[in-house]
Amino acid sequence: APSSGAVDRSVNTVPNMLELNGASAIVTGGASGLGEAAVRALAAAGSKVIVLDLDRQKDKGEALASEVGGQFVACDVTDTDQVIAAVEAAKALGPLRSVINSAGIGWATRTIGRDGTYESAHDLEIFRKVIEINLVGTFNVCRLAATAMSQNEADEDGSRGAIVNTASVAAVEGQIGQVSYTASKAGVVGMTLTIARDLAAVGIRVNTIIPGLIDTPIYGEGEAAEQFKEKLSVGTLFPKRLGKPAEYASLAIELLRNSYINGESVRIDSGMRMQPK
């Protein structure tokens, strides 16, 4: 029979996607870098976003929140009371259905010093601090946000929300001097499936992104920074460049929405593999 000219788009519809429009969301480390990109992507999807970051990021965070119609909340992810306050702020904007954890710090110190003294070994308090923020802080947000999500009304697929955590390729290919950072991010990857199993009973999915070299403000600005980034990009496979924060955010949105991705850790790194240094 001749075509009527109508286009059947049914094959392009994905059933049972988590509805982000009209819901609230939390992005930790949301004032800049990966977090900022995630905030913008969630806002574009119709979410009311809590831009969660440290108080010293207040100016950036408030400007971003104002731009996307969200709200900035100053918060240390390791502080339980502050995280609960952020979760309650999100609930006031709409049902909390999504969280993207991108807050974190890095550190570069080798396990031992060059002079062979005990004093020059890796500072144990620094190691603890990196673990506390990157791993314990991520879990703190997961446990408290998931508690709030568990009270949501389930959709037709039984879903009440989704969480995306952020690790790093250092979790699996940590370079020289990255021991504390590697341990913290490997912990994030390691707890992903277990948290997903814990939360399956209440219809909350958990996934983790493992980013490679993403072009964020961490590398600085100016000619020297551009030269450094160009040097870094030599190790990428294809495309031969650093990743864009928007590419990370696009993956985060897919992991939130796609109801059949759960308990997974997904690399986004152009196919590169980190060398020892």
PDB file of C-alpha atoms in Angstrom:
ATOM      1  CA  ALA A   1       0.000   0.000   0.000  1.00  0.00           C
ATOM      2  CA  PRO A   2       1.293   3.498  -0.678  1.00  0.00           C
ATOM      3  CA  SER A   3       2.676   5.388   2.258  1.00  0.00           C
ATOM      4  CA  SER A   4       0.437   7.978   3.853  1.00  0.00           C
ATOM      5  CA  GLY A   5       3.464  10.103   4.613  1.00  0.00           C
ATOM      6  CA  ALA A   6       3.004   9.686   8.360  1.00  0.00           C
ATOM      7  CA  VAL A   7       6.090   8.744  10.345  1.00  0.00           C
ATOM      8  CA  ASP A   8       5.755   5.993  12.927  1.00  0.00           C
ATOM      9  CA  ARG A   9       7.851   7.139  15.887  1.00  0.00           C
ATOM     10  CA  SER A  10       6.800   4.331  18.220  1.00  0.00           C
ATOM     11  CA  VAL A  11      10.160   2.604  17.883  1.00  0.00           C
ATOM     12  CA  ASN A  12      11.838   5.699  19.274  1.00  0.00           C
ATOM     13  CA  THR A  13       9.849   5.824  22.482  1.00  0.00           C
ATOM     14  CA  VAL A  14      11.420   4.290  25.552  1.00  0.00           C
ATOM     15  CA  PRO A  15       8.896   3.041  28.098  1.00  0.00           C
ATOM     16  CA  ASN A  16       9.335   3.250  31.864  1.00  0.00           C
ATOM     17  CA  MET A  17      11.906   6.043  31.863  1.00  0.00           C
ATOM     18  CA  LEU A  18      12.332   7.843  35.189  1.00  0.00           C
ATOM     19  CA  GLU A  19      10.399  11.107  34.973  1.00  0.00           C
ATOM     20  CA  LEU A  20      12.677  14.048  35.770  1.00  0.00           C
ATOM     21  CA  ASN A  21      10.328  16.811  34.670  1.00  0.00           C
ATOM     22  CA  GLY A  22       8.602  18.439  37.642  1.00  0.00           C
ATOM     23  CA  ALA A  23      10.716  16.560  40.189  1.00  0.00           C
ATOM     24  CA  SER A  24      13.551  17.878  42.324  1.00  0.00           C
ATOM     25  CA  ALA A  25      17.188  16.851  42.070  1.00  0.00           C
ATOM     26  CA  ILE A  26      20.407  17.304  44.024  1.00  0.00           C
ATOM     27  CA  VAL A  27      23.846  17.769  42.490  1.00  0.00           C
ATOM     28  CA  THR A  28      26.795  17.755  44.888  1.00  0.00           C
ATOM     29  CA  GLY A  29      29.787  19.806  43.838  1.00  0.00           C
ATOM     30  CA  GLY A  30      27.218  21.550  41.679  1.00  0.00           C
ATOM     31  CA  ALA A  31      28.703  25.039  41.449  1.00  0.00           C
ATOM     32  CA  SER A  32      31.386  24.248  38.871  1.00  0.00           C
ATOM     33  CA  GLY A  33      32.942  21.655  36.587  1.00  0.00           C
ATOM     34  CA  LEU A  34      31.156  18.323  36.213  1.00  0.00           C
ATOM     35  CA  GLY A  35      28.568  19.335  38.773  1.00  0.00           C
ATOM     36  CA  GLU A  36      27.664  22.528  36.942  1.00  0.00           C
ATOM     37  CA  ALA A  37      27.165  20.586  33.705  1.00  0.00           C
ATOM     38  CA  ALA A  38      24.938  18.111  35.554  1.00  0.00           C
ATOM     39  CA  VAL A  39      22.884  20.945  37.036  1.00  0.00           C
ATOM     40  CA  ARG A  40      22.292  22.428  33.592  1.00  0.00           C
ATOM     41  CA  ALA A  41      21.336  19.047  32.106  1.00  0.00           C
ATOM     42  CA  LEU A  42      18.867  18.293  34.882  1.00  0.00           C
ATOM     43  CA  ALA A  43      17.323  21.747  34.619  1.00  0.00           C
ATOM     44  CA  ALA A  44      16.965  21.255  30.855  1.00  0.00           C
ATOM     45  CA  ALA A  45      15.108  18.017  31.627  1.00  0.00           C
ATOM     46  CA  GLY A  46      12.643  19.946  33.768  1.00  0.00           C
ATOM     47  CA  SER A  47      14.016  19.234  37.250  1.00  0.00           C
ATOM     48  CA  LYS A  48      14.185  21.776  40.052  1.00  0.00           C
ATOM     49  CA  VAL A  49      17.821  21.459  41.042  1.00  0.00           C
ATOM     50  CA  ILE A  50      19.473  21.934  44.406  1.00  0.00           C
ATOM     51  CA  VAL A  51      22.990  23.174  43.637  1.00  0.00           C
ATOM     52  CA  LEU A  52      24.867  21.753  46.581  1.00  0.00           C
ATOM     53  CA  ASP A  53      28.406  22.948  47.255  1.00  0.00           C
ATOM     54  CA  LEU A  54      30.647  24.385  49.946  1.00  0.00           C
ATOM     55  CA  ASP A  55      29.943  27.850  51.322  1.00  0.00           C
ATOM     56  CA  ARG A  56      33.048  29.227  49.600  1.00  0.00           C
ATOM     57  CA  GLN A  57      31.343  28.432  46.298  1.00  0.00           C
ATOM     58  CA  LYS A  58      28.247  30.412  47.276  1.00  0.00           C
ATOM     59  CA  ASP A  59      28.616  33.175  44.666  1.00  0.00           C
ATOM     60  CA  LYS A  60      29.015  30.727  41.780  1.00  0.00           C
ATOM     61  CA  GLY A  61      26.375  28.398  43.152  1.00  0.00           C
ATOM     62  CA  GLU A  62      23.750  31.089  43.671  1.00  0.00           C
ATOM     63  CA  ALA A  63      24.356  32.554  40.213  1.00  0.00           C
ATOM     64  CA  LEU A  64      23.948  29.133  38.607  1.00  0.00           C
ATOM     65  CA  ALA A  65      20.862  28.299  40.659  1.00  0.00           C
ATOM     66  CA  SER A  66      19.266  31.609  39.722  1.00  0.00           C
ATOM     67  CA  GLU A  67      20.015  30.982  36.052  1.00  0.00           C
ATOM     68  CA  VAL A  68      18.374  27.530  35.980  1.00  0.00           C
ATOM     69  CA  GLY A  69      15.529  28.175  38.389  1.00  0.00           C
ATOM     70  CA  GLY A  70      16.982  26.078  41.190  1.00  0.00           C
ATOM     71  CA  GLN A  71      18.346  26.761  44.642  1.00  0.00           C
ATOM     72  CA  PHE A  72      21.847  26.876  46.108  1.00  0.00           C
ATOM     73  CA  VAL A  73      22.451  25.116  49.408  1.00  0.00           C
ATOM     74  CA  ALA A  74      25.800  25.411  51.186  1.00  0.00           C
ATOM     75  CA  CYS A  75      26.711  21.945  52.396  1.00  0.00           C
ATOM     76  CA  ASP A  76      29.625  19.765  53.460  1.00  0.00           C
ATOM     77  CA  VAL A  77      28.753  16.290  52.176  1.00  0.00           C
ATOM     78  CA  THR A  78      30.324  14.708  55.264  1.00  0.00           C
ATOM     79  CA  ASP A  79      27.998  16.632  57.605  1.00  0.00           C
ATOM     80  CA  THR A  80      24.806  14.660  58.208  1.00  0.00           C
ATOM     81  CA  ASP A  81      22.702  17.589  59.423  1.00  0.00           C
ATOM     82  CA  GLN A  82      23.688  19.730  56.425  1.00  0.00           C
ATOM     83  CA  VAL A  83      22.896  16.950  53.970  1.00  0.00           C
ATOM     84  CA  ILE A  84      19.492  16.363  55.584  1.00  0.00           C
ATOM     85  CA  ALA A  85      18.787  20.103  55.271  1.00  0.00           C
ATOM     86  CA  ALA A  86      19.675  19.930  51.555  1.00  0.00           C
ATOM     87  CA  VAL A  87      17.409  16.917  51.058  1.00  0.00           C
ATOM     88  CA  GLU A  88      14.545  18.713  52.798  1.00  0.00           C
ATOM     89  CA  ALA A  89      15.146  21.775  50.599  1.00  0.00           C
ATOM     90  CA  ALA A  90      14.867  19.532  47.546  1.00  0.00           C
ATOM     91  CA  LYS A  91      11.630  17.957  48.789  1.00  0.00           C
ATOM     92  CA  ALA A  92      10.147  21.432  49.175  1.00  0.00           C
ATOM     93  CA  LEU A  93      10.627  21.951  45.432  1.00  0.00           C
ATOM     94  CA  GLY A  94       9.084  18.639  44.381  1.00  0.00           C
ATOM     95  CA  PRO A  95       9.548  14.889  44.892  1.00  0.00           C
ATOM     96  CA  LEU A  96      13.266  14.094  45.052  1.00  0.00           C
ATOM     97  CA  ARG A  97      13.839  11.619  42.241  1.00  0.00           C
ATOM     98  CA  SER A  98      17.479  12.105  41.261  1.00  0.00           C
ATOM     99  CA  VAL A  99      20.881  12.723  42.797  1.00  0.00           C
ATOM    100  CA  ILE A 100      24.204  13.206  41.048  1.00  0.00           C
ATOM    101  CA  ASN A 101      27.206  13.031  43.360  1.00  0.00           C
ATOM    102  CA  SER A 102      30.139  14.907  41.829  1.00  0.00           C
ATOM    103  CA  ALA A 103      31.735  16.533  44.887  1.00  0.00           C
ATOM    104  CA  GLY A 104      35.293  15.443  45.535  1.00  0.00           C
ATOM    105  CA  ILE A 105      38.905  16.429  46.055  1.00  0.00           C
ATOM    106  CA  GLY A 106      42.234  15.157  44.731  1.00  0.00           C
ATOM    107  CA  TRP A 107      45.700  14.866  46.197  1.00  0.00           C
ATOM    108  CA  ALA A 108      49.147  13.992  44.852  1.00  0.00           C
ATOM    109  CA  THR A 109      51.539  12.348  47.321  1.00  0.00           C
ATOM    110  CA  ARG A 110      53.580   9.169  47.033  1.00  0.00           C
ATOM    111  CA  THR A 111      53.270   6.473  49.657  1.00  0.00           C
ATOM    112  CA  ILE A 112      56.796   7.056  50.985  1.00  0.00           C
ATOM    113  CA  GLY A 113      59.229   9.959  50.817  1.00  0.00           C
ATOM    114  CA  ARG A 114      62.619  10.082  49.139  1.00  0.00           C
ATOM    115  CA  ASP A 115      64.686  10.327  52.330  1.00  0.00           C
ATOM    116  CA  GLY A 116      63.559   7.073  53.934  1.00  0.00           C
ATOM    117  CA  THR A 117      62.243   8.711  57.116  1.00  0.00           C
ATOM    118  CA  TYR A 118      58.912   7.872  58.726  1.00  0.00           C
ATOM    119  CA  GLU A 119      58.073  11.568  58.772  1.00  0.00           C
ATOM    120  CA  SER A 120      58.185  11.851  54.974  1.00  0.00           C
ATOM    121  CA  ALA A 121      55.719   9.006  54.387  1.00  0.00           C
ATOM    122  CA  HIS A 122      52.282   9.898  53.041  1.00  0.00           C
ATOM    123  CA  ASP A 123      50.458  12.052  55.598  1.00  0.00           C
ATOM    124  CA  LEU A 124      47.808   9.821  57.164  1.00  0.00           C
ATOM    125  CA  GLU A 125      45.457  12.704  57.947  1.00  0.00           C
ATOM    126  CA  ILE A 126      45.467  13.772  54.308  1.00  0.00           C
ATOM    127  CA  PHE A 127      44.683  10.198  53.294  1.00  0.00           C
ATOM    128  CA  ARG A 128      41.784  10.152  55.754  1.00  0.00           C
ATOM    129  CA  LYS A 129      40.491  13.517  54.509  1.00  0.00           C
ATOM    130  CA  VAL A 130      40.370  12.383  50.868  1.00  0.00           C
ATOM    131  CA  ILE A 131      38.570   9.171  51.870  1.00  0.00           C
ATOM    132  CA  GLU A 132      36.191  11.115  54.104  1.00  0.00           C
ATOM    133  CA  ILE A 133      35.095  13.549  51.397  1.00  0.00           C
ATOM    134  CA  ASN A 134      35.173  11.360  48.291  1.00  0.00           C
ATOM    135  CA  LEU A 135      33.926   8.060  49.701  1.00  0.00           C
ATOM    136  CA  VAL A 136      32.228   8.705  53.033  1.00  0.00           C
ATOM    137  CA  GLY A 137      30.665  11.937  51.723  1.00  0.00           C
ATOM    138  CA  THR A 138      29.283  10.176  48.661  1.00  0.00           C
ATOM    139  CA  PHE A 139      27.786   7.436  50.813  1.00  0.00           C
ATOM    140  CA  ASN A 140      26.378   9.972  53.268  1.00  0.00           C
ATOM    141  CA  VAL A 141      24.437  11.675  50.482  1.00  0.00           C
ATOM    142  CA  CYS A 142      23.330   8.314  49.059  1.00  0.00           C
ATOM    143  CA  ARG A 143      21.938   7.009  52.347  1.00  0.00           C
ATOM    144  CA  LEU A 144      20.068  10.186  53.246  1.00  0.00           C
ATOM    145  CA  ALA A 145      18.749  11.034  49.782  1.00  0.00           C
ATOM    146  CA  ALA A 146      17.635   7.433  49.263  1.00  0.00           C
ATOM    147  CA  THR A 147      15.764   7.558  52.568  1.00  0.00           C
ATOM    148  CA  ALA A 148      13.765  10.514  51.251  1.00  0.00           C
ATOM    149  CA  MET A 149      13.284   8.887  47.842  1.00  0.00           C
ATOM    150  CA  SER A 150      11.906   5.734  49.459  1.00  0.00           C
ATOM    151  CA  GLN A 151       8.853   7.760  50.520  1.00  0.00           C
ATOM    152  CA  ASN A 152       8.039   8.788  46.935  1.00  0.00           C
ATOM    153  CA  GLU A 153       5.063   7.333  45.136  1.00  0.00           C
ATOM    154  CA  ALA A 154       6.332   4.618  42.781  1.00  0.00           C
ATOM    155  CA  ASP A 155       5.793   4.940  39.050  1.00  0.00           C
ATOM    156  CA  GLU A 156       4.345   2.158  36.878  1.00  0.00           C
ATOM    157  CA  ASP A 157       7.735   0.430  36.851  1.00  0.00           C
ATOM    158  CA  GLY A 158       7.979   0.563  40.646  1.00  0.00           C
ATOM    159  CA  SER A 159      10.675   3.243  40.465  1.00  0.00           C
ATOM    160  CA  ARG A 160      11.030   5.926  43.124  1.00  0.00           C
ATOM    161  CA  GLY A 161      14.335   7.495  42.112  1.00  0.00           C
ATOM    162  CA  ALA A 162      17.894   7.077  40.891  1.00  0.00           C
ATOM    163  CA  ILE A 163      21.384   8.030  42.036  1.00  0.00           C
ATOM    164  CA  VAL A 164      24.510   8.576  39.952  1.00  0.00           C
ATOM    165  CA  ASN A 165      27.868   8.660  41.706  1.00  0.00           C
ATOM    166  CA  THR A 166      31.155   9.838  40.238  1.00  0.00           C
ATOM    167  CA  ALA A 167      34.390   7.878  40.452  1.00  0.00           C
ATOM    168  CA  SER A 168      37.461   8.255  38.206  1.00  0.00           C
ATOM    169  CA  VAL A 169      39.677   6.146  35.983  1.00  0.00           C
ATOM    170  CA  ALA A 170      42.064   6.385  38.929  1.00  0.00           C
ATOM    171  CA  ALA A 171      39.765   3.843  40.583  1.00  0.00           C
ATOM    172  CA  VAL A 172      41.125   1.179  38.240  1.00  0.00           C
ATOM    173  CA  GLU A 173      44.335   2.739  36.860  1.00  0.00           C
ATOM    174  CA  GLY A 174      45.632   4.990  39.597  1.00  0.00           C
ATOM    175  CA  GLN A 175      48.834   6.782  38.719  1.00  0.00           C
ATOM    176  CA  ILE A 176      51.939   7.315  40.827  1.00  0.00           C
ATOM    177  CA  GLY A 177      51.082   9.617  43.738  1.00  0.00           C
ATOM    178  CA  GLN A 178      47.323   9.032  43.527  1.00  0.00           C
ATOM    179  CA  VAL A 179      46.986   6.466  46.298  1.00  0.00           C
ATOM    180  CA  SER A 180      44.465   8.340  48.471  1.00  0.00           C
ATOM    181  CA  TYR A 181      42.410   9.454  45.466  1.00  0.00           C
ATOM    182  CA  THR A 182      42.516   5.959  43.977  1.00  0.00           C
ATOM    183  CA  ALA A 183      41.403   4.349  47.228  1.00  0.00           C
ATOM    184  CA  SER A 184      38.479   6.760  47.576  1.00  0.00           C
ATOM    185  CA  LYS A 185      37.262   6.361  44.005  1.00  0.00           C
ATOM    186  CA  ALA A 186      37.752   2.594  44.000  1.00  0.00           C
ATOM    187  CA  GLY A 187      35.521   2.576  47.058  1.00  0.00           C
ATOM    188  CA  VAL A 188      32.819   4.443  45.138  1.00  0.00           C
ATOM    189  CA  VAL A 189      32.971   1.858  42.347  1.00  0.00           C
ATOM    190  CA  GLY A 190      33.068  -0.993  44.839  1.00  0.00           C
ATOM    191  CA  MET A 191      29.953   0.055  46.737  1.00  0.00           C
ATOM    192  CA  THR A 192      27.836   0.725  43.631  1.00  0.00           C
ATOM    193  CA  LEU A 193      26.347  -2.743  43.168  1.00  0.00           C
ATOM    194  CA  THR A 194      25.904  -3.287  46.891  1.00  0.00           C
ATOM    195  CA  ILE A 195      23.958  -0.043  47.369  1.00  0.00           C
ATOM    196  CA  ALA A 196      21.901  -0.869  44.278  1.00  0.00           C
ATOM    197  CA  ARG A 197      21.054  -4.237  45.832  1.00  0.00           C
ATOM    198  CA  ASP A 198      20.192  -2.584  49.142  1.00  0.00           C
ATOM    199  CA  LEU A 199      17.858  -0.092  47.471  1.00  0.00           C
ATOM    200  CA  ALA A 200      16.222  -2.438  44.960  1.00  0.00           C
ATOM    201  CA  ALA A 201      13.467  -3.246  47.447  1.00  0.00           C
ATOM    202  CA  VAL A 202      12.267   0.374  47.349  1.00  0.00           C
ATOM    203  CA  GLY A 203      12.761   0.936  43.623  1.00  0.00           C
ATOM    204  CA  ILE A 204      15.873   3.119  43.654  1.00  0.00           C
ATOM    205  CA  ARG A 205      18.652   2.506  41.135  1.00  0.00           C
ATOM    206  CA  VAL A 206      22.340   3.367  41.653  1.00  0.00           C
ATOM    207  CA  ASN A 207      25.042   3.702  39.006  1.00  0.00           C
ATOM    208  CA  THR A 208      28.516   5.214  38.845  1.00  0.00           C
ATOM    209  CA  ILE A 209      30.330   7.164  36.153  1.00  0.00           C
ATOM    210  CA  ILE A 210      34.064   6.603  35.734  1.00  0.00           C
ATOM    211  CA  PRO A 211      35.298   9.733  33.931  1.00  0.00           C
ATOM    212  CA  GLY A 212      38.650  10.003  32.232  1.00  0.00           C
ATOM    213  CA  LEU A 213      40.252  13.362  31.506  1.00  0.00           C
ATOM    214  CA  ILE A 214      37.448  15.921  31.419  1.00  0.00           C
ATOM    215  CA  ASP A 215      38.136  19.583  30.629  1.00  0.00           C
ATOM    216  CA  THR A 216      37.104  21.344  33.846  1.00  0.00           C
ATOM    217  CA  PRO A 217      38.420  24.403  35.725  1.00  0.00           C
ATOM    218  CA  ILE A 218      40.674  22.091  37.752  1.00  0.00           C
ATOM    219  CA  TYR A 219      43.324  22.539  35.035  1.00  0.00           C
ATOM    220  CA  GLY A 220      43.288  26.334  35.302  1.00  0.00           C
ATOM    221  CA  GLU A 221      43.116  28.917  32.543  1.00  0.00           C
ATOM    222  CA  GLY A 222      45.527  30.612  30.161  1.00  0.00           C
ATOM    223  CA  GLU A 223      48.229  29.504  27.757  1.00  0.00           C
ATOM    224  CA  ALA A 224      50.075  27.279  30.246  1.00  0.00           C
ATOM    225  CA  ALA A 225      46.854  25.471  31.121  1.00  0.00           C
ATOM    226  CA  GLU A 226      46.011  24.917  27.452  1.00  0.00           C
ATOM    227  CA  GLN A 227      49.479  23.498  26.810  1.00  0.00           C
ATOM    228  CA  PHE A 228      49.096  21.168  29.788  1.00  0.00           C
ATOM    229  CA  LYS A 229      45.698  19.947  28.546  1.00  0.00           C
ATOM    230  CA  GLU A 230      47.114  19.391  25.077  1.00  0.00           C
ATOM    231  CA  LYS A 231      49.844  17.252  26.610  1.00  0.00           C
ATOM    232  CA  LEU A 232      47.255  15.242  28.546  1.00  0.00           C
ATOM    233  CA  SER A 233      45.190  14.629  25.434  1.00  0.00           C
ATOM    234  CA  VAL A 234      48.089  12.693  23.850  1.00  0.00           C
ATOM    235  CA  GLY A 235      47.072   9.709  25.990  1.00  0.00           C
ATOM    236  CA  THR A 236      43.487   9.681  24.764  1.00  0.00           C
ATOM    237  CA  LEU A 237      42.400   7.150  22.155  1.00  0.00           C
ATOM    238  CA  PHE A 238      39.553   8.689  20.128  1.00  0.00           C
ATOM    239  CA  PRO A 239      38.520  11.433  20.067  1.00  0.00           C
ATOM    240  CA  LYS A 240      42.018  12.832  20.638  1.00  0.00           C
ATOM    241  CA  ARG A 241      40.952  15.474  23.134  1.00  0.00           C
ATOM    242  CA  LEU A 242      39.809  15.935  26.700  1.00  0.00           C
ATOM    243  CA  GLY A 243      36.193  15.155  27.426  1.00  0.00           C
ATOM    244  CA  LYS A 244      33.580  17.871  27.774  1.00  0.00           C
ATOM    245  CA  PRO A 245      31.574  18.310  30.977  1.00  0.00           C
ATOM    246  CA  ALA A 246      28.396  18.207  28.875  1.00  0.00           C
ATOM    247  CA  GLU A 247      29.351  14.694  27.699  1.00  0.00           C
ATOM    248  CA  TYR A 248      29.613  13.565  31.320  1.00  0.00           C
ATOM    249  CA  ALA A 249      26.261  15.209  32.077  1.00  0.00           C
ATOM    250  CA  SER A 250      24.627  13.523  29.090  1.00  0.00           C
ATOM    251  CA  LEU A 251      25.692  10.124  30.411  1.00  0.00           C
ATOM    252  CA  ALA A 252      24.482  11.033  33.907  1.00  0.00           C
ATOM    253  CA  ILE A 253      21.027  11.900  32.569  1.00  0.00           C
ATOM    254  CA  GLU A 254      20.859   8.604  30.652  1.00  0.00           C
ATOM    255  CA  LEU A 255      21.802   6.652  33.783  1.00  0.00           C
ATOM    256  CA  LEU A 256      19.077   8.451  35.713  1.00  0.00           C
ATOM    257  CA  ARG A 257      16.392   7.975  33.093  1.00  0.00           C
ATOM    258  CA  ASN A 258      17.077   4.497  31.742  1.00  0.00           C
ATOM    259  CA  SER A 259      15.200   2.170  34.076  1.00  0.00           C
ATOM    260  CA  TYR A 260      17.175  -0.939  33.108  1.00  0.00           C
ATOM    261  CA  ILE A 261      20.659   0.322  33.972  1.00  0.00           C
ATOM    262  CA  ASN A 262      21.373  -0.496  37.592  1.00  0.00           C
ATOM    263  CA  GLY A 263      24.393  -1.371  39.722  1.00  0.00           C
ATOM    264  CA  GLU A 264      26.749  -0.463  36.886  1.00  0.00           C
ATOM    265  CA  SER A 265      29.990   1.550  36.679  1.00  0.00           C
ATOM    266  CA  VAL A 266      30.449   3.103  33.238  1.00  0.00           C
ATOM    267  CA  ARG A 267      33.649   4.572  31.809  1.00  0.00           C
ATOM    268  CA  ILE A 268      33.593   7.752  29.739  1.00  0.00           C
ATOM    269  CA  ASP A 269      37.176   8.321  28.675  1.00  0.00           C
ATOM    270  CA  SER A 270      37.583   8.029  24.845  1.00  0.00           C
ATOM    271  CA  GLY A 271      38.941   4.503  25.351  1.00  0.00           C
ATOM    272  CA  MET A 272      42.170   5.645  27.010  1.00  0.00           C
ATOM    273  CA  ARG A 273      44.016   3.665  29.661  1.00  0.00           C
ATOM    274  CA  MET A 274      46.062   5.586  32.202  1.00  0.00           C
ATOM    275  CA  GLN A 275      49.801   4.877  32.330  1.00  0.00           C
ATOM    276  CA  PRO A 276      51.751   4.766  35.634  1.00  0.00           C
ATOM    277  CA  LYS A 277      52.679   8.459  35.283  1.00  0.00           C
TER     278      LYS A 277
END
